[in-house]
Short mmCIF file of C-alpha atoms in Angstrom, two decimals:
data_model
loop_
_atom_site.label_atom_id
_atom_site.label_comp_id
_atom_site.label_asym_id
_atom_site.label_seq_id
_atom_site.Cartn_x
_atom_site.Cartn_y
_atom_site.Cartn_z
CA MET S 1 -70.81 -156.66 -86.77
CA PHE S 2 -68.96 -153.40 -87.45
CA SER S 3 -66.53 -152.02 -84.89
CA LYS S 4 -67.48 -148.44 -84.01
CA VAL S 5 -64.70 -145.90 -83.68
CA SER S 6 -64.54 -143.58 -80.70
CA VAL S 7 -66.14 -140.18 -81.14
CA ASN S 8 -62.76 -138.54 -80.44
CA HIS S 9 -60.80 -140.84 -82.77
CA PRO S 10 -59.24 -139.16 -85.84
CA LEU S 11 -61.12 -141.63 -88.05
CA ALA S 12 -64.44 -140.33 -86.69
CA TYR S 13 -63.46 -136.82 -87.75
CA PHE S 14 -62.36 -138.10 -91.15
CA PHE S 15 -65.48 -140.19 -91.79
CA LEU S 16 -67.87 -137.42 -90.76
CA ALA S 17 -66.01 -134.85 -92.85
CA PHE S 18 -66.03 -137.14 -95.90
CA ILE S 19 -69.76 -137.85 -95.51
CA THR S 20 -70.48 -134.13 -95.28
CA MET S 21 -68.33 -133.45 -98.35
CA ALA S 22 -70.10 -136.13 -100.40
CA GLY S 23 -73.39 -134.24 -100.30
CA LEU S 24 -72.21 -131.61 -102.76
CA SER S 25 -68.97 -133.19 -103.92
CA TYR S 26 -69.23 -131.67 -107.40
CA ILE S 27 -68.19 -128.28 -106.01
CA ASN S 28 -64.70 -129.66 -105.38
CA PHE S 29 -64.16 -130.30 -109.09
CA LEU S 30 -66.63 -127.80 -110.55
CA PRO S 31 -64.56 -126.97 -113.67
CA GLY S 32 -64.54 -130.67 -114.56
CA VAL S 33 -68.32 -130.91 -114.22
CA VAL S 34 -68.87 -127.83 -116.41
CA ASN S 35 -66.42 -129.13 -119.02
CA ALA S 36 -68.22 -132.49 -119.12
CA LEU S 37 -71.68 -130.96 -119.49
CA ALA S 38 -70.55 -128.48 -122.15
CA GLY S 39 -68.30 -130.99 -123.90
CA SER S 40 -69.12 -134.56 -124.81
CA ILE S 41 -72.52 -134.54 -123.08
CA GLY S 42 -73.63 -131.87 -125.52
CA PHE S 43 -75.01 -128.90 -123.61
CA SER S 44 -73.91 -125.35 -124.37
CA ASP S 45 -71.64 -123.35 -122.06
CA ALA S 46 -74.60 -121.31 -120.82
CA GLN S 47 -76.73 -124.40 -120.25
CA ALA S 48 -73.91 -126.10 -118.36
CA GLY S 49 -73.60 -123.10 -116.05
CA GLN S 50 -77.34 -123.04 -115.43
CA ILE S 51 -77.42 -126.76 -114.64
CA VAL S 52 -74.65 -126.30 -112.10
CA ALA S 53 -76.43 -123.27 -110.62
CA LEU S 54 -79.69 -125.23 -110.20
CA ASN S 55 -77.73 -128.00 -108.52
CA GLY S 56 -76.37 -125.37 -106.13
CA TYR S 57 -79.77 -123.87 -105.38
CA GLY S 58 -81.13 -127.34 -104.71
CA GLY S 59 -78.32 -127.70 -102.20
CA LEU S 60 -79.36 -124.38 -100.67
CA LEU S 61 -82.92 -125.64 -100.18
CA GLY S 62 -81.69 -128.91 -98.70
CA SER S 63 -79.36 -127.15 -96.27
CA THR S 64 -82.22 -124.87 -95.22
CA ILE S 65 -84.49 -127.83 -94.49
CA ALA S 66 -81.67 -129.41 -92.48
CA ILE S 67 -81.77 -126.52 -89.99
CA PHE S 68 -85.23 -127.67 -88.88
CA LEU S 69 -84.37 -131.38 -88.92
CA VAL S 70 -81.18 -131.46 -86.84
CA ARG S 71 -83.04 -131.34 -83.52
CA ARG S 72 -86.12 -133.33 -84.57
CA MET S 73 -84.67 -136.57 -85.92
CA ARG S 74 -81.62 -138.76 -85.54
CA TRP S 75 -78.92 -137.68 -87.94
CA GLN S 76 -78.00 -141.28 -88.81
CA GLN S 77 -81.52 -142.02 -90.03
CA ALA S 78 -81.49 -138.90 -92.18
CA MET S 79 -78.13 -139.82 -93.73
CA TYR S 80 -79.20 -143.41 -94.42
CA THR S 81 -82.12 -141.94 -96.37
CA CYS S 82 -80.40 -139.10 -98.22
CA LEU S 83 -77.14 -140.77 -99.28
CA PRO S 84 -78.77 -143.69 -101.21
CA MET S 85 -81.15 -141.26 -102.91
CA LEU S 86 -78.21 -139.08 -103.90
CA ALA S 87 -76.36 -142.06 -105.37
CA VAL S 88 -79.45 -143.10 -107.37
CA ILE S 89 -79.99 -139.58 -108.76
CA ASP S 90 -76.33 -139.14 -109.71
CA THR S 91 -76.38 -142.49 -111.51
CA GLY S 92 -79.69 -141.68 -113.19
CA THR S 93 -78.15 -138.56 -114.72
CA LEU S 94 -76.54 -140.83 -117.33
CA TRP S 95 -79.90 -141.40 -119.06
CA ILE S 96 -81.07 -137.78 -119.20
CA GLU S 97 -80.58 -135.91 -122.45
CA ASP S 98 -83.27 -133.20 -122.33
CA TYR S 99 -82.07 -129.88 -120.94
CA SER S 100 -85.24 -129.05 -118.98
CA VAL S 101 -85.34 -132.49 -117.39
CA MET S 102 -81.66 -132.22 -116.52
CA LEU S 103 -82.29 -128.92 -114.72
CA GLY S 104 -84.95 -130.49 -112.51
CA TRP S 105 -82.98 -133.68 -111.99
CA ARG S 106 -79.84 -131.89 -110.83
CA PHE S 107 -81.93 -129.62 -108.59
CA LEU S 108 -83.23 -132.79 -106.96
CA ALA S 109 -79.66 -134.04 -106.55
CA GLY S 110 -78.78 -130.76 -104.91
CA LEU S 111 -81.75 -131.06 -102.54
CA PHE S 112 -80.63 -134.42 -101.12
CA GLY S 113 -76.99 -133.37 -101.20
CA GLY S 114 -77.81 -130.17 -99.31
CA LEU S 115 -79.62 -132.18 -96.64
CA CYS S 116 -76.47 -134.26 -96.18
CA VAL S 117 -74.30 -131.16 -95.96
CA GLY S 118 -76.56 -129.31 -93.50
CA ILE S 119 -76.91 -132.32 -91.22
CA GLY S 120 -73.21 -133.07 -91.51
CA PHE S 121 -72.30 -129.51 -90.52
CA SER S 122 -74.45 -129.74 -87.40
CA VAL S 123 -72.77 -133.02 -86.39
CA LEU S 124 -69.26 -131.70 -87.02
CA ALA S 125 -70.08 -128.66 -84.87
CA ARG S 126 -70.92 -130.96 -81.92
CA LEU S 127 -67.53 -132.66 -81.91
CA ASN S 128 -65.10 -131.69 -79.20
CA ASN S 129 -62.65 -129.92 -81.52
CA ALA S 130 -64.53 -127.85 -84.09
CA ASP S 131 -61.34 -126.46 -85.62
CA ARG S 132 -60.09 -129.98 -86.32
CA ALA S 133 -63.52 -131.06 -87.60
CA PHE S 134 -63.97 -128.29 -90.16
CA GLY S 135 -60.27 -128.28 -91.02
CA THR S 136 -60.55 -131.98 -91.87
CA LEU S 137 -63.60 -131.21 -94.04
CA LEU S 138 -61.72 -128.58 -96.05
CA LEU S 139 -58.64 -130.83 -96.19
CA ILE S 140 -60.71 -133.59 -97.81
CA GLN S 141 -62.43 -131.18 -100.18
CA PHE S 142 -59.26 -129.68 -101.59
CA SER S 143 -57.26 -132.91 -101.77
CA LEU S 144 -60.11 -134.76 -103.45
CA GLY S 145 -60.82 -131.86 -105.80
CA ALA S 146 -57.22 -131.67 -106.97
CA LEU S 147 -57.04 -135.45 -107.41
CA VAL S 148 -60.28 -135.69 -109.39
CA ILE S 149 -59.38 -132.79 -111.70
CA TYR S 150 -56.02 -134.42 -112.40
CA LEU S 151 -57.46 -137.91 -113.03
CA LEU S 152 -60.74 -136.94 -114.71
CA PRO S 153 -59.40 -137.14 -118.30
CA ALA S 154 -58.31 -140.73 -117.63
CA PHE S 155 -61.68 -141.57 -116.03
CA GLU S 156 -63.50 -140.12 -119.04
CA MET S 157 -61.48 -142.32 -121.39
CA LEU S 158 -62.41 -145.32 -119.27
CA LEU S 159 -66.03 -144.55 -118.32
CA GLY S 160 -67.16 -142.05 -120.95
CA ALA S 161 -68.46 -138.50 -120.79
CA TYR S 162 -70.50 -139.11 -117.64
CA ALA S 163 -67.50 -140.27 -115.60
CA VAL S 164 -67.83 -137.33 -113.23
CA PHE S 165 -71.35 -138.44 -112.26
CA TYR S 166 -70.11 -142.00 -111.63
CA LEU S 167 -67.61 -140.47 -109.22
CA MET S 168 -70.31 -138.49 -107.41
CA ALA S 169 -72.41 -141.62 -106.94
CA GLY S 170 -69.33 -143.50 -105.77
CA PHE S 171 -68.63 -140.90 -103.08
CA ALA S 172 -72.21 -141.23 -101.78
CA LEU S 173 -71.94 -145.03 -101.62
CA LEU S 174 -68.55 -144.86 -99.92
CA SER S 175 -70.07 -142.50 -97.37
CA LEU S 176 -72.75 -145.10 -96.61
CA ILE S 177 -70.02 -147.61 -95.79
CA MET S 178 -68.31 -145.08 -93.49
CA MET S 179 -71.60 -144.52 -91.65
CA LEU S 180 -71.46 -148.11 -90.40
CA PHE S 181 -68.33 -147.36 -88.37
CA LEU S 182 -69.50 -144.16 -86.72
CA PRO S 183 -70.83 -144.02 -83.15
CA SER S 184 -74.06 -142.36 -82.13
CA LEU S 185 -73.54 -138.73 -81.20
CA ALA S 186 -76.93 -138.32 -79.55
CA THR S 187 -75.40 -138.04 -76.09
CA ASP S 188 -72.09 -136.53 -77.14
CA HIS S 189 -73.16 -132.90 -77.44
CA LYS S 190 -70.82 -130.17 -76.41
CA PRO S 191 -72.08 -128.23 -73.38
CA VAL S 192 -74.88 -126.13 -74.80
CA LYS S 193 -74.30 -122.44 -74.57
CA GLN S 194 -77.10 -119.95 -75.08
CA SER S 195 -78.35 -120.72 -78.55
CA VAL S 196 -78.43 -117.68 -80.75
CA LEU S 197 -81.18 -119.35 -82.77
CA LEU S 198 -83.57 -120.07 -79.93
CA SER S 199 -84.27 -116.37 -79.47
CA GLU S 200 -82.81 -114.36 -82.32
CA LEU S 201 -79.55 -114.05 -84.18
CA ASN S 202 -77.31 -111.59 -82.41
CA GLY S 203 -75.27 -109.04 -84.31
CA ASN S 204 -72.01 -110.96 -84.27
CA ALA S 205 -73.69 -114.11 -85.60
CA VAL S 206 -75.23 -112.15 -88.47
CA LEU S 207 -71.90 -110.52 -89.32
CA LEU S 208 -70.18 -113.89 -89.27
CA LEU S 209 -72.76 -115.49 -91.56
CA LEU S 210 -72.46 -112.56 -93.96
CA ALA S 211 -68.67 -112.95 -93.94
CA ILE S 212 -68.95 -116.66 -94.80
CA THR S 213 -71.36 -115.86 -97.63
CA ALA S 214 -69.15 -113.09 -99.01
CA TYR S 215 -65.99 -115.19 -99.00
CA GLN S 216 -67.66 -118.17 -100.65
CA LEU S 217 -69.25 -115.92 -103.27
CA ALA S 218 -65.95 -114.31 -104.31
CA ALA S 219 -63.92 -117.52 -104.16
CA SER S 220 -66.45 -119.56 -106.17
CA ALA S 221 -66.71 -116.80 -108.79
CA ILE S 222 -62.97 -117.08 -109.44
CA TRP S 223 -63.02 -120.88 -109.13
CA THR S 224 -65.70 -121.24 -111.82
CA TYR S 225 -63.66 -119.41 -114.47
CA VAL S 226 -60.12 -120.17 -113.34
CA GLY S 227 -59.69 -122.56 -116.27
CA ARG S 228 -60.87 -120.01 -118.81
CA ILE S 229 -58.58 -117.40 -117.25
CA GLY S 230 -55.63 -119.74 -117.71
CA LEU S 231 -56.49 -120.37 -121.35
CA ASN S 232 -56.85 -116.63 -121.87
CA ALA S 233 -53.32 -116.25 -120.48
CA GLY S 234 -52.00 -118.47 -123.30
CA ILE S 235 -51.46 -121.61 -121.23
CA HIS S 236 -52.15 -124.90 -122.99
CA ALA S 237 -55.36 -126.67 -121.92
CA ASP S 238 -53.49 -129.69 -120.52
CA HIS S 239 -51.18 -127.44 -118.55
CA VAL S 240 -54.17 -125.50 -117.19
CA SER S 241 -55.67 -128.69 -115.73
CA LEU S 242 -52.32 -129.71 -114.32
CA SER S 243 -51.72 -126.26 -112.85
CA ILE S 244 -55.13 -126.21 -111.17
CA ALA S 245 -54.59 -129.69 -109.76
CA MET S 246 -51.08 -128.99 -108.48
CA THR S 247 -51.82 -125.60 -106.93
CA GLY S 248 -55.02 -127.05 -105.49
CA LEU S 249 -52.82 -129.30 -103.39
CA LEU S 250 -51.74 -126.19 -101.50
CA GLY S 251 -55.25 -126.25 -100.12
CA LEU S 252 -54.06 -129.21 -98.07
CA LEU S 253 -51.61 -126.94 -96.25
CA GLY S 254 -54.28 -124.33 -95.64
CA ALA S 255 -56.68 -126.95 -94.32
CA MET S 256 -53.98 -128.37 -92.05
CA LEU S 257 -53.60 -125.08 -90.16
CA PRO S 258 -56.76 -125.47 -88.05
CA VAL S 259 -56.25 -129.23 -87.79
CA ILE S 260 -52.78 -128.77 -86.26
CA SER S 261 -53.06 -125.49 -84.37
CA GLY S 262 -56.76 -125.49 -83.49
CA ASN S 263 -57.62 -122.44 -81.42
CA ARG S 264 -54.44 -122.43 -79.34
CA PHE S 265 -53.09 -119.26 -80.96
CA GLY S 266 -56.39 -117.60 -81.80
CA ARG S 267 -58.16 -117.40 -85.15
CA LEU S 268 -58.28 -113.70 -85.95
CA SER S 269 -54.74 -113.32 -87.30
CA TRP S 270 -55.15 -116.43 -89.46
CA VAL S 271 -58.39 -115.31 -91.10
CA ILE S 272 -57.15 -111.76 -91.69
CA THR S 273 -54.02 -113.12 -93.38
CA GLY S 274 -56.05 -115.57 -95.46
CA VAL S 275 -58.52 -112.98 -96.72
CA ALA S 276 -55.67 -110.56 -97.51
CA LEU S 277 -53.94 -113.25 -99.59
CA SER S 278 -57.24 -113.90 -101.40
CA ILE S 279 -57.48 -110.22 -102.33
CA ILE S 280 -53.94 -110.32 -103.69
CA SER S 281 -54.84 -113.44 -105.69
CA ALA S 282 -57.78 -111.72 -107.40
CA LEU S 283 -55.68 -108.66 -108.22
CA LEU S 284 -52.82 -110.76 -109.63
CA LEU S 285 -55.23 -112.54 -111.97
CA SER S 286 -56.45 -109.17 -113.25
CA VAL S 287 -52.95 -108.09 -114.35
CA SER S 288 -52.70 -107.58 -118.10
CA PRO S 289 -50.96 -109.27 -119.78
CA LEU S 290 -51.36 -112.18 -117.38
CA THR S 291 -48.19 -114.27 -117.31
CA PRO S 292 -48.17 -117.97 -116.42
CA LEU S 293 -46.13 -117.11 -113.31
CA PHE S 294 -48.75 -114.66 -112.05
CA TYR S 295 -51.50 -117.16 -112.91
CA ILE S 296 -49.95 -119.99 -110.92
CA THR S 297 -48.98 -117.71 -108.02
CA SER S 298 -52.48 -116.28 -107.72
CA MET S 299 -54.08 -119.73 -107.71
CA ALA S 300 -51.59 -120.90 -105.09
CA LEU S 301 -52.51 -117.98 -102.82
CA LEU S 302 -56.25 -118.55 -103.20
CA PHE S 303 -56.15 -122.32 -102.80
CA PHE S 304 -53.96 -122.01 -99.69
CA SER S 305 -56.22 -119.38 -98.09
CA TRP S 306 -59.67 -120.71 -98.97
CA PRO S 307 -59.81 -123.82 -96.72
CA ALA S 308 -58.08 -122.10 -93.80
CA VAL S 309 -60.43 -119.10 -93.79
CA GLN S 310 -63.59 -121.19 -94.15
CA SER S 311 -62.65 -123.79 -91.54
CA TYR S 312 -61.78 -121.12 -88.97
CA LEU S 313 -65.01 -119.18 -89.63
CA LEU S 314 -67.06 -122.37 -89.37
CA ALA S 315 -65.32 -123.22 -86.10
CA VAL S 316 -66.38 -119.83 -84.73
CA THR S 317 -70.02 -120.62 -85.61
CA ALA S 318 -69.69 -123.90 -83.72
CA ASP S 319 -68.39 -122.08 -80.63
CA MET S 320 -71.20 -119.52 -80.79
CA ASP S 321 -73.96 -122.14 -80.64
CA GLY S 322 -73.40 -125.56 -79.09
CA THR S 323 -76.64 -127.01 -80.49
CA GLY S 324 -75.22 -127.16 -84.03
CA ARG S 325 -78.11 -125.21 -85.53
CA LEU S 326 -75.99 -122.14 -86.28
CA SER S 327 -73.51 -124.40 -88.09
CA ALA S 328 -76.39 -125.82 -90.13
CA LEU S 329 -77.36 -122.24 -90.97
CA ALA S 330 -73.73 -121.59 -91.92
CA ALA S 331 -74.06 -124.46 -94.41
CA VAL S 332 -77.05 -122.66 -95.91
CA VAL S 333 -75.33 -119.30 -96.32
CA SER S 334 -72.24 -121.07 -97.62
CA SER S 335 -74.43 -122.67 -100.29
CA VAL S 336 -75.83 -119.26 -101.13
CA GLY S 337 -72.33 -117.98 -101.81
CA LEU S 338 -71.24 -121.05 -103.74
CA ALA S 339 -74.35 -121.03 -105.94
CA THR S 340 -74.45 -117.28 -106.52
CA GLY S 341 -70.75 -116.77 -107.24
CA PRO S 342 -70.85 -118.38 -110.71
CA LEU S 343 -73.98 -116.44 -111.65
CA LEU S 344 -72.50 -113.14 -110.50
CA ALA S 345 -69.26 -113.87 -112.33
CA SER S 346 -71.05 -114.72 -115.58
CA GLY S 347 -72.90 -111.42 -115.43
CA LEU S 348 -69.67 -109.45 -115.08
CA LEU S 349 -67.77 -111.13 -117.90
CA GLU S 350 -66.74 -109.17 -120.96
CA ARG S 351 -65.53 -110.62 -124.23
CA GLY S 352 -62.24 -112.26 -123.39
CA ASN S 353 -61.83 -109.96 -120.39
CA PHE S 354 -62.19 -111.14 -116.79
CA SER S 355 -61.01 -107.91 -115.13
CA SER S 356 -64.42 -106.64 -113.99
CA MET S 357 -65.25 -109.98 -112.40
CA LEU S 358 -61.88 -110.14 -110.66
CA TYR S 359 -62.06 -106.57 -109.34
CA ALA S 360 -65.55 -107.28 -108.01
CA SER S 361 -64.27 -110.45 -106.32
CA ALA S 362 -61.46 -108.49 -104.69
CA LEU S 363 -63.99 -105.96 -103.34
CA VAL S 364 -66.19 -108.75 -101.96
CA PHE S 365 -63.13 -110.27 -100.23
CA LEU S 366 -62.42 -106.85 -98.72
CA ALA S 367 -66.01 -106.60 -97.47
CA CYS S 368 -65.59 -110.05 -95.91
CA LEU S 369 -62.56 -108.76 -94.02
CA PHE S 370 -64.59 -105.98 -92.39
CA LEU S 371 -67.52 -108.30 -91.66
CA LEU S 372 -65.54 -111.00 -89.88
CA PHE S 373 -63.33 -108.83 -87.67
CA LYS S 374 -65.79 -108.08 -84.86
CA PRO S 375 -67.39 -111.54 -84.43
CA VAL S 376 -64.09 -113.44 -84.59
CA GLN S 377 -62.44 -111.03 -82.13
CA ALA S 378 -65.43 -111.21 -79.77
CA GLN S 379 -65.40 -115.00 -79.79
CA GLU S 380 -61.67 -115.07 -79.06
CA LYS S 381 -62.23 -112.83 -76.06
CA ALA S 382 -65.00 -115.12 -74.81
CA GLU S 383 -63.03 -118.33 -75.31
CA ASN S 384 -59.51 -117.27 -74.33
CA PRO S 385 -58.99 -115.07 -71.26
CA VAL S 386 -55.33 -114.53 -72.16
CA LEU S 387 -56.26 -113.12 -75.57
CA SER S 388 -59.05 -111.10 -73.95
CA SER S 389 -56.66 -109.40 -71.54
CA HIS S 390 -54.26 -108.82 -74.44
CA TYR S 391 -56.98 -107.05 -76.44
CA GLN S 392 -57.98 -104.99 -73.42
CA SER S 393 -54.42 -103.90 -72.70
CA ASN S 394 -53.99 -102.85 -76.33
CA THR S 395 -57.19 -100.82 -76.37
CA LYS S 396 -56.59 -98.83 -73.18
CA ASP S 397 -55.77 -95.18 -73.61
CA PRO S 398 -52.06 -94.50 -73.05
CA ILE S 399 -51.25 -92.60 -69.87
#
């Protein structure tokens, strides 16, 4: 009844990336979710942050469970179960007014969403071009996030305070439709290399997972409060939303790097540049007094770097382990960073002063730079003999 697309068709990459994104879609427009919860819905700022954090930790649990499911059940069956449940829970949020019930309800949403994300990561990792797969995922995340943040005020006027939850449910239902056009990937695995998870995680895998966690932690800490930072800089609230949406579009360019270039020119130089730009972004935001020019420039640097760095690091995890289990584990540690970043940031805030949080984020970015260097370089040597000989020639003692 439905025509299946080829596993190597660009639409297959797009559909799978969108389905993976839909699991925890709220992260893409997190400031809008927090504003809705702490605004017309009626929760306090602190309660809104805690609700979002519980949603994130539910996603962490779901992604963890996915690690043990990816090789024990068909991924399509799991998605056909989790996506409808996610849509029902997101829609049911409209009738919940009690804070304690909301905490549990959003944790449950995170659980099913995390399952979708973990399973989706493992499937993306088994596609032939992991750089394109994860680049497409980040491309969708940033484009959709910018679009939703820009249009959310209009949606709220049309649908009410819970408009953002209607959108989440809509993304889950749209993902179900996309599932109908996807082929089975049961026999389309990449050649399985030695799985680092079947015995034990080797040192490079651990360093890479720590780097992913560190980057997500620092980036999400800034992302959570980027709106408040703009208001503190004296920018009008409407202009803050517009600035976030417009600079967020630069994430499209960052996400396009791995989609276009893949691994043809290596990944190490790209990720080093991206993390360095992220450090500069955090430091620019900490300048006092913060001018609108510095504010917009810093957001542009971060939003350009974020998708490129993450997609390249995720592609490295896919190359390290052809079974997809390491990529599912990468989804878990990514959730750890995304859920912990807002909590860490809130603990470092001072009255009207974001400097401590921003300096801490810059230091975490710097730690990420040291963590990723060895595993990314080692994988480039293993995958590209030309780059390997180049590294060797550069490390020989001069005669």
